[in-house]
PDB file of C-alpha atoms in Angstrom:
ATOM      1  CA  SER S   4       8.312   5.377  -0.300  1.00 66.00           C
ATOM      2  CA  PRO S   5      11.238   7.493   0.267  1.00 69.00           C
ATOM      3  CA  ASP S   6      11.299   7.124   3.771  1.00 75.00           C
ATOM      4  CA  THR S   7      12.058   3.084   3.466  1.00 82.00           C
ATOM      5  CA  VAL S   8      14.291   3.594   0.779  1.00 86.00           C
ATOM      6  CA  ARG S   9      17.175   6.588   2.644  1.00 88.00           C
ATOM      7  CA  PRO S  10      17.450   4.592   5.987  1.00 90.00           C
ATOM      8  CA  VAL S  11      18.877   1.669   3.456  1.00 92.00           C
ATOM      9  CA  SER S  12      21.016   3.751   1.420  1.00 90.00           C
ATOM     10  CA  ASP S  13      22.371   6.402   4.182  1.00 90.00           C
ATOM     11  CA  GLY S  14      23.548   2.534   5.929  1.00 90.00           C
ATOM     12  CA  GLN S  15      21.245   3.446   8.899  1.00 93.00           C
ATOM     13  CA  THR S  16      18.892  -0.032   8.125  1.00 94.00           C
ATOM     14  CA  ASP S  17      19.532  -3.104   6.099  1.00 95.00           C
ATOM     15  CA  ILE S  18      16.706  -3.827   4.488  1.00 95.00           C
ATOM     16  CA  GLY S  19      13.802  -1.702   3.248  1.00 92.00           C
ATOM     17  CA  ILE S  20      10.173  -2.734   1.113  1.00 90.00           C
ATOM     18  CA  ALA S  21       8.904  -0.250  -0.898  1.00 86.00           C
ATOM     19  CA  ALA S  22       6.072   0.042  -3.295  1.00 82.00           C
ATOM     20  CA  GLY S  23       5.990   1.932  -6.598  1.00 74.00           C
ATOM     21  CA  SER S  24       8.140   4.045  -8.365  1.00 72.00           C
ATOM     22  CA  VAL S  25      11.194   5.163  -5.694  1.00 72.00           C
ATOM     23  CA  ARG S  26      14.459   6.673  -6.647  1.00 76.00           C
ATOM     24  CA  THR S  27      16.837   3.716  -5.419  1.00 76.00           C
ATOM     25  CA  GLU S  28      20.367   4.399  -6.855  1.00 78.00           C
ATOM     26  CA  ASN S  29      23.200   2.360  -5.828  1.00 85.00           C
ATOM     27  CA  LEU S  30      20.875  -0.357  -4.179  1.00 90.00           C
ATOM     28  CA  GLU S  31      20.727  -3.871  -5.108  1.00 91.00           C
ATOM     29  CA  VAL S  32      16.385  -3.850  -6.046  1.00 90.00           C
ATOM     30  CA  ILE S  33      14.628  -7.266  -5.901  1.00 90.00           C
ATOM     31  CA  PRO S  34      11.269  -8.021  -7.463  1.00 88.00           C
ATOM     32  CA  TYR S  35       9.018  -9.001  -4.318  1.00 88.00           C
ATOM     33  CA  ARG S  36       5.310  -8.620  -4.707  1.00 86.00           C
ATOM     34  CA  ARG S  37       2.465  -7.127  -6.071  1.00 85.00           C
ATOM     35  CA  ASP S  38      -0.361  -4.715  -4.143  1.00 86.00           C
ATOM     36  CA  ARG S  39      -3.118  -3.346  -5.284  1.00 92.00           C
ATOM     37  CA  LEU S  40      -4.811  -0.615  -3.381  1.00 96.00           C
ATOM     38  CA  VAL S  41      -8.977  -0.876  -2.934  1.00 98.00           C
ATOM     39  CA  LEU S  42     -11.461   1.237  -1.933  1.00 99.00           C
ATOM     40  CA  VAL S  43     -12.707  -0.049   1.915  1.00 99.00           C
ATOM     41  CA  VAL S  44     -16.089   0.303   2.226  1.00 99.00           C
ATOM     42  CA  PRO S  45     -18.151   0.049   4.958  1.00 98.00           C
ATOM     43  CA  GLY S  46     -20.643  -3.055   5.031  1.00 95.00           C
ATOM     44  CA  GLY S  47     -23.763  -2.129   2.916  1.00 94.00           C
ATOM     45  CA  HIS S  48     -22.023   0.919   1.254  1.00 97.00           C
ATOM     46  CA  PRO S  49     -23.426   1.479  -2.259  1.00 96.00           C
ATOM     47  CA  MET S  50     -20.586   1.568  -3.632  1.00 97.00           C
ATOM     48  CA  ALA S  51     -19.667  -1.926  -2.149  1.00 96.00           C
ATOM     49  CA  MET S  52     -22.041  -3.703  -5.282  1.00 94.00           C
ATOM     50  CA  LEU S  53     -19.589  -2.051  -8.188  1.00 97.00           C
ATOM     51  CA  PRO S  54     -17.299  -4.546  -9.437  1.00 97.00           C
ATOM     52  CA  ALA S  55     -14.730  -1.887  -9.709  1.00 98.00           C
ATOM     53  CA  VAL S  56     -14.446   2.089  -8.922  1.00 98.00           C
ATOM     54  CA  ALA S  57     -12.392   4.642 -10.464  1.00 98.00           C
ATOM     55  CA  PHE S  58     -10.695   6.989  -7.414  1.00 98.00           C
ATOM     56  CA  ALA S  59     -11.992  10.297  -9.081  1.00 98.00           C
ATOM     57  CA  GLU S  60     -15.636   8.783  -8.118  1.00 98.00           C
ATOM     58  CA  THR S  61     -14.713   8.473  -4.468  1.00 98.00           C
ATOM     59  CA  LEU S  62     -13.722  12.132  -4.216  1.00 98.00           C
ATOM     60  CA  GLU S  63     -17.314  12.853  -3.709  1.00 96.00           C
ATOM     61  CA  LEU S  64     -16.724  10.808  -0.008  1.00 98.00           C
ATOM     62  CA  ASP S  65     -15.460  11.834   2.678  1.00 98.00           C
ATOM     63  CA  HIS S  66     -12.165   9.921   3.776  1.00 98.00           C
ATOM     64  CA  VAL S  67     -10.304   8.386   6.286  1.00 98.00           C
ATOM     65  CA  GLY S  68      -6.206   7.656   5.369  1.00 96.00           C
ATOM     66  CA  LEU S  69      -3.159   7.803   7.350  1.00 95.00           C
ATOM     67  CA  HIS S  70      -1.450  10.608   8.393  1.00 93.00           C
ATOM     68  CA  GLU S  71      -0.075  13.255   6.204  1.00 90.00           C
ATOM     69  CA  ALA S  72       3.469  11.441   6.581  1.00 85.00           C
ATOM     70  CA  SER S  73       2.467   8.741   5.369  1.00 88.00           C
ATOM     71  CA  ALA S  74       4.081   7.157   2.037  1.00 85.00           C
ATOM     72  CA  LEU S  75       0.191   6.545   1.038  1.00 90.00           C
ATOM     73  CA  HIS S  76      -0.996   9.582   1.499  1.00 93.00           C
ATOM     74  CA  ALA S  77       1.445  11.697   0.228  1.00 89.00           C
ATOM     75  CA  PHE S  78       1.039   9.473  -3.121  1.00 90.00           C
ATOM     76  CA  LEU S  79      -2.868   9.811  -2.953  1.00 95.00           C
ATOM     77  CA  ARG S  80      -2.540  13.225  -2.754  1.00 94.00           C
ATOM     78  CA  GLN S  81      -0.176  13.599  -6.168  1.00 93.00           C
ATOM     79  CA  ILE S  82      -2.804  11.563  -7.694  1.00 96.00           C
ATOM     80  CA  CYS S  83      -5.441  13.849  -6.485  1.00 97.00           C
ATOM     81  CA  SER S  84      -3.256  16.892  -7.574  1.00 97.00           C
ATOM     82  CA  ALA S  85      -3.123  15.112 -10.809  1.00 96.00           C
ATOM     83  CA  LEU S  86      -6.899  14.924 -11.460  1.00 97.00           C
ATOM     84  CA  HIS S  87      -7.147  18.834  -9.890  1.00 97.00           C
ATOM     85  CA  ARG S  88      -8.817  17.186  -7.078  1.00 97.00           C
ATOM     86  CA  THR S  89      -9.064  17.377  -3.625  1.00 95.00           C
ATOM     87  CA  LEU S  90      -9.244  14.372  -1.452  1.00 95.00           C
ATOM     88  CA  LEU S  91     -11.875  14.693   1.404  1.00 96.00           C
ATOM     89  CA  MET S  92     -10.007  14.122   4.481  1.00 96.00           C
ATOM     90  CA  ARG S  93     -12.063  13.125   7.349  1.00 97.00           C
ATOM     91  CA  ILE S  94      -9.825  12.112  10.012  1.00 97.00           C
ATOM     92  CA  GLN S  95      -6.147  10.732   9.229  1.00 97.00           C
ATOM     93  CA  VAL S  96      -4.841   7.272  11.952  1.00 97.00           C
ATOM     94  CA  SER S  97      -1.998   5.546  12.571  1.00 94.00           C
ATOM     95  CA  SER S  98      -3.031   2.182  10.960  1.00 96.00           C
ATOM     96  CA  PHE S  99      -4.542   0.038   8.733  1.00 97.00           C
ATOM     97  CA  GLU S 100      -5.878  -1.185  11.120  1.00 98.00           C
ATOM     98  CA  VAL S 101      -7.706   1.739  13.164  1.00 98.00           C
ATOM     99  CA  ALA S 102      -8.646   2.912   9.017  1.00 98.00           C
ATOM    100  CA  CYS S 103     -10.547  -0.273   8.872  1.00 98.00           C
ATOM    101  CA  ARG S 104     -12.349   0.070  11.799  1.00 98.00           C
ATOM    102  CA  MET S 105     -13.159   3.785  11.209  1.00 98.00           C
ATOM    103  CA  ILE S 106     -14.144   2.976   7.976  1.00 99.00           C
ATOM    104  CA  GLU S 107     -16.731   0.054   9.624  1.00 98.00           C
ATOM    105  CA  ALA S 108     -18.038   2.808  12.201  1.00 98.00           C
ATOM    106  CA  THR S 109     -18.857   5.130   8.565  1.00 98.00           C
ATOM    107  CA  VAL S 110     -16.368   7.760   9.687  1.00 98.00           C
ATOM    108  CA  GLY S 111     -15.793   7.559   5.526  1.00 98.00           C
ATOM    109  CA  VAL S 112     -14.354   5.480   3.096  1.00 99.00           C
ATOM    110  CA  GLY S 113     -10.475   4.555   2.446  1.00 98.00           C
ATOM    111  CA  VAL S 114      -7.948   3.679   0.129  1.00 98.00           C
ATOM    112  CA  LEU S 115      -5.427   0.567   1.367  1.00 98.00           C
ATOM    113  CA  PRO S 116      -3.357  -1.971   0.556  1.00 94.00           C
ATOM    114  CA  GLU S 117      -5.919  -4.982  -0.781  1.00 94.00           C
ATOM    115  CA  SER S 118      -3.721  -7.360   1.658  1.00 90.00           C
ATOM    116  CA  ALA S 119      -4.083  -5.156   5.102  1.00 94.00           C
ATOM    117  CA  ALA S 120      -7.362  -4.637   3.389  1.00 97.00           C
ATOM    118  CA  ARG S 121      -8.279  -8.270   3.209  1.00 95.00           C
ATOM    119  CA  ARG S 122      -6.951  -8.912   6.581  1.00 95.00           C
ATOM    120  CA  HIS S 123      -8.834  -6.826   8.972  1.00 98.00           C
ATOM    121  CA  ALA S 124     -12.404  -7.491   6.500  1.00 97.00           C
ATOM    122  CA  GLN S 125     -12.378 -11.019   7.646  1.00 97.00           C
ATOM    123  CA  THR S 126     -12.918  -9.634  11.595  1.00 97.00           C
ATOM    124  CA  MET S 127     -14.931  -6.533  10.185  1.00 98.00           C
ATOM    125  CA  ALA S 128     -18.121  -5.141   8.765  1.00 98.00           C
ATOM    126  CA  ILE S 129     -15.864  -3.854   5.154  1.00 98.00           C
ATOM    127  CA  GLN S 130     -16.354  -4.688   1.926  1.00 98.00           C
ATOM    128  CA  ILE S 131     -14.029  -4.106  -0.807  1.00 98.00           C
ATOM    129  CA  VAL S 132     -14.081  -2.229  -4.234  1.00 98.00           C
ATOM    130  CA  PRO S 133     -11.289  -2.638  -6.677  1.00 97.00           C
ATOM    131  CA  LEU S 134     -10.030   0.590  -7.957  1.00 98.00           C
ATOM    132  CA  SER S 135      -9.798   0.777 -11.896  1.00 98.00           C
ATOM    133  CA  ASP S 136      -7.608   3.170 -12.134  1.00 97.00           C
ATOM    134  CA  ASP S 137      -3.653   1.433 -13.713  1.00 94.00           C
ATOM    135  CA  TRP S 138      -1.279   2.757 -10.534  1.00 94.00           C
ATOM    136  CA  SER S 139      -3.852   0.836  -8.328  1.00 95.00           C
ATOM    137  CA  LEU S 140      -1.574  -2.117  -8.735  1.00 91.00           C
ATOM    138  CA  ARG S 141       2.331  -1.418  -7.313  1.00 87.00           C
ATOM    139  CA  GLU S 142       5.244  -3.396  -6.991  1.00 86.00           C
ATOM    140  CA  MET S 143       6.726  -3.855  -4.333  1.00 87.00           C
ATOM    141  CA  HIS S 144      10.896  -4.549  -3.727  1.00 89.00           C
ATOM    142  CA  VAL S 145      13.147  -5.819  -1.341  1.00 92.00           C
ATOM    143  CA  CYS S 146      16.129  -3.115  -1.552  1.00 93.00           C
ATOM    144  CA  VAL S 147      19.425  -3.652   0.396  1.00 94.00           C
ATOM    145  CA  ARG S 148      23.001  -2.103   0.046  1.00 93.00           C
ATOM    146  CA  SER S 149      24.486  -5.262  -1.016  1.00 94.00           C
ATOM    147  CA  MET S 150      23.598  -8.726  -0.649  1.00 94.00           C
ATOM    148  CA  GLU S 151      26.827  -9.671  -0.251  1.00 94.00           C
ATOM    149  CA  ALA S 152      27.544  -7.321   2.787  1.00 93.00           C
ATOM    150  CA  LEU S 153      24.369  -8.439   4.398  1.00 95.00           C
ATOM    151  CA  PRO S 154      25.426 -10.215   8.224  1.00 95.00           C
ATOM    152  CA  ALA S 155      23.828 -13.447   7.861  1.00 96.00           C
ATOM    153  CA  PHE S 156      20.370 -13.193   9.718  1.00 96.00           C
ATOM    154  CA  ALA S 157      19.289 -10.620   6.951  1.00 96.00           C
ATOM    155  CA  ARG S 158      20.612 -12.343   4.163  1.00 95.00           C
ATOM    156  CA  ASP S 159      18.434 -14.959   5.497  1.00 96.00           C
ATOM    157  CA  LEU S 160      15.468 -12.688   6.275  1.00 96.00           C
ATOM    158  CA  VAL S 161      15.927 -11.420   2.160  1.00 95.00           C
ATOM    159  CA  THR S 162      15.701 -15.184   1.496  1.00 93.00           C
ATOM    160  CA  LEU S 163      12.849 -15.985   3.545  1.00 92.00           C
ATOM    161  CA  LEU S 164      11.188 -12.679   2.024  1.00 91.00           C
ATOM    162  CA  ILE S 165      11.715 -13.712  -1.842  1.00 88.00           C
ATOM    163  CA  GLU S 166      10.727 -17.609  -1.021  1.00 87.00           C
ATOM    164  CA  ASP S 167       7.547 -16.283   0.406  1.00 85.00           C
ATOM    165  CA  SER S 168       6.697 -14.654  -2.501  1.00 81.00           C
ATOM    166  CA  ARG S 169       7.083 -17.139  -5.106  1.00 79.00           C
ATOM    167  CA  ASN S 170       4.465 -19.269  -2.519  1.00 75.00           C
ATOM    168  CA  ALA S 171       1.839 -16.404  -2.904  1.00 68.00           C
ATOM    169  CA  PRO S 172      -1.048 -15.689  -4.887  1.00 63.00           C
ATOM    170  CA  LEU S 173      -0.363 -15.096  -8.166  1.00 57.00           C
ATOM    171  CA  THR S 174      -2.182 -11.578  -8.516  1.00 61.00           C
ATOM    172  CA  GLU S 175       0.819 -10.854  -5.570  1.00 62.00           C
ATOM    173  CA  ARG S 176       3.783 -12.715  -7.209  1.00 57.00           C
ATOM    174  CA  PRO S 177       6.770  -9.770  -8.874  1.00 65.00           C
ATOM    175  CA  VAL S 178       6.221  -9.695 -12.101  1.00 58.00           C
ATOM    176  CA  PRO S 179       9.278 -12.107 -13.454  1.00 56.00           C
TER     177      PRO S 179
END
């Protein structure tokens, strides 16, 4: 997301984690993880039984999504534009947790990162349906201006993040 990369480039922050393809000129970019965008539906929703669904098939449904300024919202708007379709956004919220609570309350369905959806599915009556679209698999990267120039604590954090990604499930590990 550009809002993550820009402060790193401008020297306002030391480390950023960006998903998808963003402009990272003049930054060191380290593969971090892979994450998949999934459809989250209320428990018992008809789509919950599908092995996978194309995003376009969800566009007749009311959606719960993050606020307009979020990178995910902007990304989904771009996808809709390419499909010449409109995203029926019933409500916009501030976090993945609130989105899952609204989905659980049958306000609509939502497209969220699988890692967040799985975390909230442990305690909420929501179900996860994989999206069949190629773009649903996103590469995540750690971005820094210079590893050598980072303060020691920030360098240690990047090292910890990269080591953690090596211990992640195979589906979440970065592509070598």
